C-alpha positions as a Markdown table, in Angstrom:
| # | Residue | x | y | z |
|---|---|---|---|---|
| 1 | Unk | -0.5 | 0.0 | 0.1 |
| 2 | Unk | 2.9 | 2.4 | 0.7 |
| 3 | Unk | 4.3 | 2.2 | -2.7 |
| 4 | Unk | 0.5 | 2.2 | -4.1 |
| 5 | Unk | 0.3 | 5.9 | -2.1 |
| 6 | Unk | 3.1 | 7.1 | -4.2 |
| 7 | Unk | 1.8 | 5.4 | -7.7 |
| 8 | Unk | -1.4 | 7.3 | -7.0 |
| 9 | Unk | 0.2 | 10.8 | -5.9 |
| 10 | Unk | 2.3 | 10.6 | -9.4 |
| 11 | Unk | -1.1 | 10.3 | -11.2 |
| 12 | Unk | -2.2 | 13.2 | -9.6 |
| 13 | Unk | 0.4 | 15.0 | -10.4 |
| 14 | Unk | 0.1 | 13.9 | -14.1 |
| 15 | Unk | -3.7 | 14.5 | -14.2 |
| 16 | Unk | -2.8 | 18.2 | -12.3 |
| 17 | Unk | -0.3 | 18.5 | -15.8 |
| 18 | Unk | -3.2 | 17.7 | -18.2 |
| 19 | Unk | -5.7 | 19.7 | -16.5 |
| 20 | Unk | -3.8 | 22.8 | -17.3 |
| 21 | Unk | -2.6 | 21.8 | -20.4 |
| 22 | Unk | -6.0 | 22.3 | -21.3 |
| 23 | Unk | -7.0 | 25.4 | -19.3 |
| 24 | Unk | -3.8 | 26.9 | -21.0 |
| 25 | Unk | -5.1 | 26.0 | -24.4 |
| 26 | Unk | -8.5 | 27.6 | -23.7 |
| 27 | Unk | -6.4 | 30.8 | -23.1 |
| 28 | Unk | -5.1 | 30.8 | -26.6 |
| 29 | Unk | -1.7 | 29.2 | -26.2 |
| 30 | Unk | -0.8 | 26.0 | -28.8 |
| 31 | Unk | -1.2 | 22.7 | -27.0 |
| 32 | Unk | 2.6 | 22.1 | -27.6 |
| 33 | Unk | 3.6 | 25.0 | -25.8 |
| 34 | Unk | 1.0 | 24.8 | -23.0 |
| 35 | Unk | 2.5 | 21.4 | -22.5 |
| 36 | Unk | 5.9 | 22.3 | -22.0 |
| 37 | Unk | 5.3 | 25.4 | -20.2 |
| 38 | Unk | 3.3 | 23.4 | -17.3 |
| 39 | Unk | 5.8 | 20.9 | -16.6 |
| 40 | Unk | 8.5 | 23.6 | -16.6 |
| 41 | Unk | 6.6 | 25.5 | -14.1 |
| 42 | Unk | 5.5 | 22.4 | -12.2 |
| 43 | Unk | 9.2 | 21.2 | -12.2 |
| 44 | Unk | 10.7 | 24.7 | -12.1 |
| 45 | Unk | 13.2 | 23.8 | -14.8 |
| 46 | Unk | 13.3 | 25.5 | -18.3 |
| 47 | Unk | 11.2 | 28.0 | -17.6 |
| 48 | Unk | 13.4 | 31.3 | -18.8 |
| 49 | Unk | 12.6 | 30.2 | -22.1 |
| 50 | Unk | 11.3 | 33.2 | -24.9 |
| 51 | Unk | 7.8 | 31.5 | -24.9 |
| 52 | Unk | 7.9 | 32.1 | -21.1 |
| 53 | Unk | 6.2 | 35.6 | -22.2 |
| 54 | Unk | 3.2 | 34.3 | -23.4 |
| 55 | Unk | 2.6 | 33.5 | -19.8 |
| 56 | Unk | 4.0 | 36.4 | -18.1 |
| 57 | Unk | 2.1 | 38.7 | -20.8 |
| 58 | Unk | -1.3 | 36.9 | -20.0 |
| 59 | Unk | -3.4 | 37.3 | -17.0 |
| 60 | Unk | -5.0 | 34.3 | -16.8 |
| 61 | Unk | -2.1 | 32.2 | -17.5 |
| 62 | Unk | 0.0 | 34.0 | -14.6 |
| 63 | Unk | -2.4 | 32.8 | -11.9 |
| 64 | Unk | -2.5 | 29.2 | -13.4 |
| 65 | Unk | 1.5 | 29.4 | -13.6 |
| 66 | Unk | 1.6 | 30.7 | -9.7 |
| 67 | Unk | -0.7 | 27.6 | -8.8 |
| 68 | Unk | 1.7 | 25.1 | -10.6 |
| 69 | Unk | 4.4 | 26.6 | -9.3 |
| 70 | Unk | 3.2 | 26.1 | -5.6 |
| 71 | Unk | 1.9 | 22.7 | -6.3 |
| 72 | Unk | 5.3 | 21.3 | -7.8 |
| 73 | Unk | 7.1 | 22.5 | -4.9 |
| 74 | Unk | 4.3 | 21.0 | -2.8 |
| 75 | Unk | 4.6 | 17.4 | -4.7 |
| 76 | Unk | 8.4 | 17.4 | -4.8 |
| 77 | Unk | 8.0 | 18.1 | -0.7 |
| 78 | Unk | 5.1 | 15.3 | -0.7 |
| 79 | Unk | 7.1 | 13.0 | -2.8 |
| 80 | Unk | 10.2 | 13.1 | -1.2 |
| 81 | Unk | 8.7 | 12.6 | 2.7 |
| 82 | Unk | 6.7 | 9.5 | 1.4 |
| 83 | Unk | 10.4 | 7.9 | 0.0 |
| 84 | Unk | 11.5 | 8.6 | 3.3 |
| 85 | Unk | 9.0 | 7.4 | 5.3 |
| 86 | Unk | 8.3 | 4.2 | 3.3 |
| 87 | Unk | 7.9 | 2.1 | 5.8 |
| 88 | Unk | 5.4 | 3.8 | 7.5 |
| 89 | Unk | 1.9 | 2.5 | 7.5 |
| 90 | Unk | -0.3 | 5.7 | 8.1 |
| 91 | Unk | -0.4 | 6.3 | 4.6 |
| 92 | Unk | -3.6 | 7.7 | 3.5 |
| 93 | Unk | -4.0 | 5.5 | 0.4 |
| 94 | Unk | -8.0 | 5.6 | -0.1 |
| 95 | Unk | -8.2 | 9.3 | 0.6 |
| 96 | Unk | -5.6 | 9.5 | -1.8 |
| 97 | Unk | -7.3 | 7.4 | -4.6 |
| 98 | Unk | -10.5 | 9.6 | -4.0 |
| 99 | Unk | -8.6 | 12.4 | -5.0 |
| 100 | Unk | -7.1 | 10.6 | -8.0 |
| 101 | Unk | -10.2 | 9.4 | -9.2 |
| 102 | Unk | -11.7 | 12.6 | -8.8 |
| 103 | Unk | -9.0 | 14.6 | -10.9 |
| 104 | Unk | -9.4 | 11.8 | -13.7 |
| 105 | Unk | -13.3 | 12.3 | -14.0 |
| 106 | Unk | -12.2 | 16.3 | -14.1 |
| 107 | Unk | -10.3 | 15.8 | -17.0 |
| 108 | Unk | -12.4 | 13.4 | -19.1 |
| 109 | Unk | -15.3 | 16.1 | -18.8 |
| 110 | Unk | -13.0 | 19.1 | -19.5 |
| 111 | Unk | -12.0 | 17.1 | -22.9 |
| 112 | Unk | -15.4 | 17.4 | -23.7 |
| 113 | Unk | -15.4 | 20.0 | -26.9 |
| 114 | Unk | -18.5 | 21.6 | -26.3 |
| 115 | Unk | -17.8 | 22.4 | -22.6 |
| 116 | Unk | -14.2 | 23.5 | -23.8 |
| 117 | Unk | -15.8 | 25.9 | -26.0 |
| 118 | Unk | -18.1 | 27.4 | -23.0 |
| 119 | Unk | -15.1 | 27.6 | -21.2 |
| 120 | Unk | -13.1 | 29.3 | -23.6 |
| 121 | Unk | -15.6 | 32.0 | -24.0 |
| 122 | Unk | -15.7 | 32.2 | -20.5 |
| 123 | Unk | -12.3 | 32.9 | -20.0 |
| 124 | Unk | -12.3 | 35.7 | -22.6 |
| 125 | Unk | -15.3 | 37.2 | -21.0 |
| 126 | Unk | -13.6 | 37.2 | -17.5 |
| 127 | Unk | -10.6 | 38.9 | -19.1 |
| 128 | Unk | -12.3 | 41.6 | -20.7 |
| 129 | Unk | -14.7 | 42.4 | -17.5 |
| 130 | Unk | -11.7 | 42.3 | -15.1 |
| 131 | Unk | -8.4 | 43.7 | -16.8 |
| 132 | Unk | -7.4 | 46.9 | -18.1 |
| 133 | Unk | -6.5 | 47.1 | -21.8 |
| 134 | Unk | -2.7 | 47.5 | -20.9 |
| 135 | Unk | -2.7 | 44.1 | -19.1 |
| 136 | Unk | -4.0 | 42.2 | -21.9 |
| 137 | Unk | -1.7 | 40.4 | -24.6 |
| 138 | Unk | -1.9 | 41.5 | -28.2 |
| 139 | Unk | -3.8 | 38.9 | -29.3 |
| 140 | Unk | -7.0 | 39.6 | -27.3 |
| 141 | Unk | -6.5 | 43.5 | -27.9 |
| 142 | Unk | -5.8 | 43.9 | -31.8 |
| 143 | Unk | -6.8 | 40.0 | -33.5 |
| 144 | Unk | -10.4 | 40.0 | -32.8 |
| 145 | Unk | -11.5 | 37.9 | -35.7 |
| 146 | Unk | -9.8 | 36.2 | -38.6 |
| 147 | Unk | -9.3 | 38.9 | -40.8 |
| 148 | Unk | -7.3 | 41.2 | -38.4 |
| 149 | Unk | -3.5 | 41.3 | -38.8 |
| 150 | Unk | -1.0 | 42.9 | -36.5 |
| 151 | Unk | 2.8 | 42.4 | -37.9 |
| 152 | Unk | 6.1 | 44.0 | -37.5 |
| 153 | Unk | 7.0 | 44.7 | -41.5 |
| 154 | Unk | 11.2 | 44.7 | -41.4 |
| 155 | Unk | 12.5 | 46.4 | -44.5 |
| 156 | Unk | 15.4 | 44.6 | -46.2 |
| 157 | Unk | 18.2 | 45.5 | -48.2 |
| 158 | Unk | 16.4 | 45.0 | -51.8 |
| 159 | Unk | 12.8 | 45.9 | -50.4 |
| 160 | Unk | 10.9 | 47.8 | -52.9 |
| 161 | Unk | 9.8 | 50.1 | -50.3 |
| 162 | Unk | 13.1 | 52.0 | -49.9 |
| 163 | Unk | 12.7 | 55.6 | -50.5 |
| 164 | Unk | 9.4 | 55.5 | -50.6 |
| 165 | Unk | 6.8 | 57.1 | -47.9 |
| 166 | Unk | 4.2 | 54.9 | -46.1 |
| 167 | Unk | 1.5 | 57.8 | -47.2 |
| 168 | Unk | 2.6 | 57.0 | -50.7 |
| 169 | Unk | 2.7 | 53.0 | -50.2 |
| 170 | Unk | -0.9 | 53.0 | -48.7 |
| 171 | Unk | -4.1 | 54.7 | -50.0 |
| 172 | Unk | -6.6 | 56.4 | -47.8 |
| 173 | Unk | -9.2 | 53.5 | -48.1 |
| 174 | Unk | -7.0 | 50.7 | -47.3 |
| 175 | Unk | -7.7 | 49.3 | -44.0 |
| 176 | Unk | -4.1 | 49.6 | -42.6 |
| 177 | Unk | -3.0 | 51.5 | -39.5 |
| 178 | Unk | 0.5 | 52.5 | -38.9 |
| 179 | Unk | 1.5 | 52.5 | -35.4 |
| 180 | Unk | 5.1 | 53.8 | -36.2 |
| 181 | Unk | 8.4 | 53.3 | -37.7 |
| 182 | Unk | 11.9 | 51.7 | -35.6 |
| 183 | Unk | 14.6 | 53.0 | -37.0 |
| 184 | Unk | 17.6 | 51.7 | -35.0 |
| 185 | Unk | 16.4 | 53.0 | -31.2 |
| 186 | Unk | 14.5 | 55.6 | -32.6 |
| 187 | Unk | 10.7 | 55.5 | -32.6 |
| 188 | Unk | 9.1 | 57.8 | -35.1 |
| 189 | Unk | 5.4 | 58.3 | -34.6 |
| 190 | Unk | 4.4 | 62.0 | -35.7 |
| 191 | Unk | 6.1 | 61.8 | -39.0 |
| 192 | Unk | 5.6 | 57.8 | -39.5 |
| 193 | Unk | 3.7 | 58.3 | -42.9 |
| 194 | Unk | 5.8 | 61.2 | -44.6 |
| 195 | Unk | 9.2 | 59.8 | -43.6 |
| 196 | Unk | 11.0 | 57.8 | -46.3 |
| 197 | Unk | 11.5 | 54.4 | -45.3 |
| 198 | Unk | 15.4 | 53.3 | -45.0 |
| 199 | Unk | 16.7 | 49.5 | -45.0 |
| 200 | Unk | 16.9 | 48.2 | -41.5 |
| 201 | Unk | 13.3 | 50.2 | -40.5 |
| 202 | Unk | 10.8 | 47.9 | -39.1 |
| 203 | Unk | 7.1 | 49.2 | -39.6 |
| 204 | Unk | 4.9 | 48.3 | -36.9 |
| 205 | Unk | 1.5 | 47.9 | -39.0 |
| 206 | Unk | -2.0 | 46.6 | -38.2 |
| 207 | Unk | -5.3 | 46.4 | -40.1 |
| 208 | Unk | -7.1 | 43.8 | -43.0 |
| 209 | Unk | -4.5 | 40.9 | -43.2 |
| 210 | Unk | -5.1 | 40.8 | -47.1 |
| 211 | Unk | -4.7 | 44.4 | -47.7 |
| 212 | Unk | -1.3 | 44.2 | -45.7 |
| 213 | Unk | -0.1 | 41.3 | -47.1 |
| 214 | Unk | -0.9 | 42.7 | -50.9 |
| 215 | Unk | 0.7 | 46.1 | -49.9 |
| 216 | Unk | 4.0 | 44.7 | -48.1 |
| 217 | Unk | 4.1 | 41.0 | -49.4 |
| 218 | Unk | 8.0 | 40.9 | -50.6 |
| 219 | Unk | 8.6 | 42.4 | -47.2 |
| 220 | Unk | 6.7 | 40.0 | -45.1 |
| 221 | Unk | 7.2 | 36.6 | -47.4 |
| 222 | Unk | 11.0 | 37.5 | -46.9 |
| 223 | Unk | 10.8 | 37.9 | -42.9 |
| 224 | Unk | 8.7 | 34.7 | -42.8 |
| 225 | Unk | 11.2 | 32.8 | -44.8 |
| 226 | Unk | 14.2 | 34.2 | -42.7 |
| 227 | Unk | 12.4 | 32.7 | -39.5 |
| 228 | Unk | 11.5 | 29.7 | -40.9 |
| 229 | Unk | 15.4 | 29.2 | -41.5 |
| 230 | Unk | 16.7 | 30.2 | -38.3 |
| 231 | Unk | 14.1 | 27.4 | -36.7 |
| 232 | Unk | 15.4 | 24.8 | -39.0 |
| 233 | Unk | 18.9 | 25.5 | -38.0 |
| 234 | Unk | 18.3 | 25.5 | -34.1 |
| 235 | Unk | 17.1 | 21.9 | -35.0 |
| 236 | Unk | 20.0 | 20.8 | -37.0 |
| 237 | Unk | 22.2 | 22.0 | -34.4 |
| 238 | Unk | 20.4 | 20.0 | -32.1 |
């Protein structure tokens, strides 16, 4: 029974991981990222990755992460204590089994697609009610439907936009908002529409996805290809 207690508790930890993967996914995070970050927070390892910004910048995810970090520390203490007292007879195996059964049932219920959709809408609704605009991640503020697009367009050395102004590239009727131009450490806001673009500039734009891709297709495509090559290089290095 003593060994059974440890096995059951490990199953509880695994159930907590799966439950939180579902919760993080419902907040809009991709499943594979959710799983890695949940395990990282639970074990206290590997959380200092670039993807951790996705957790820190989201108010609901921050609360979930706080629980995971505390639960991970508690679980480590429980497992160490259980192993050190493996010969003790006062293990509450039956009570722990009830807890494990409850978590397994809860996990099965949360995997129901209809319930996931309702919870996802509830999470988003709670965020709109309780959190200030500046506390919300960009995805929830700007990307309210699939046609919206928020992108930083890098002007590369062979870009056809070099020497042109954004006022000359973008028509008044185009559904595009120019937020600013970043030139090195300088951010250009007031003269952003009339400033001639230079190689190395980064233009932050928000608007209709198809219109943005039509106006800056070459720059966006080149940037995406660069990202893909960078990821491939990382994979090859591993």
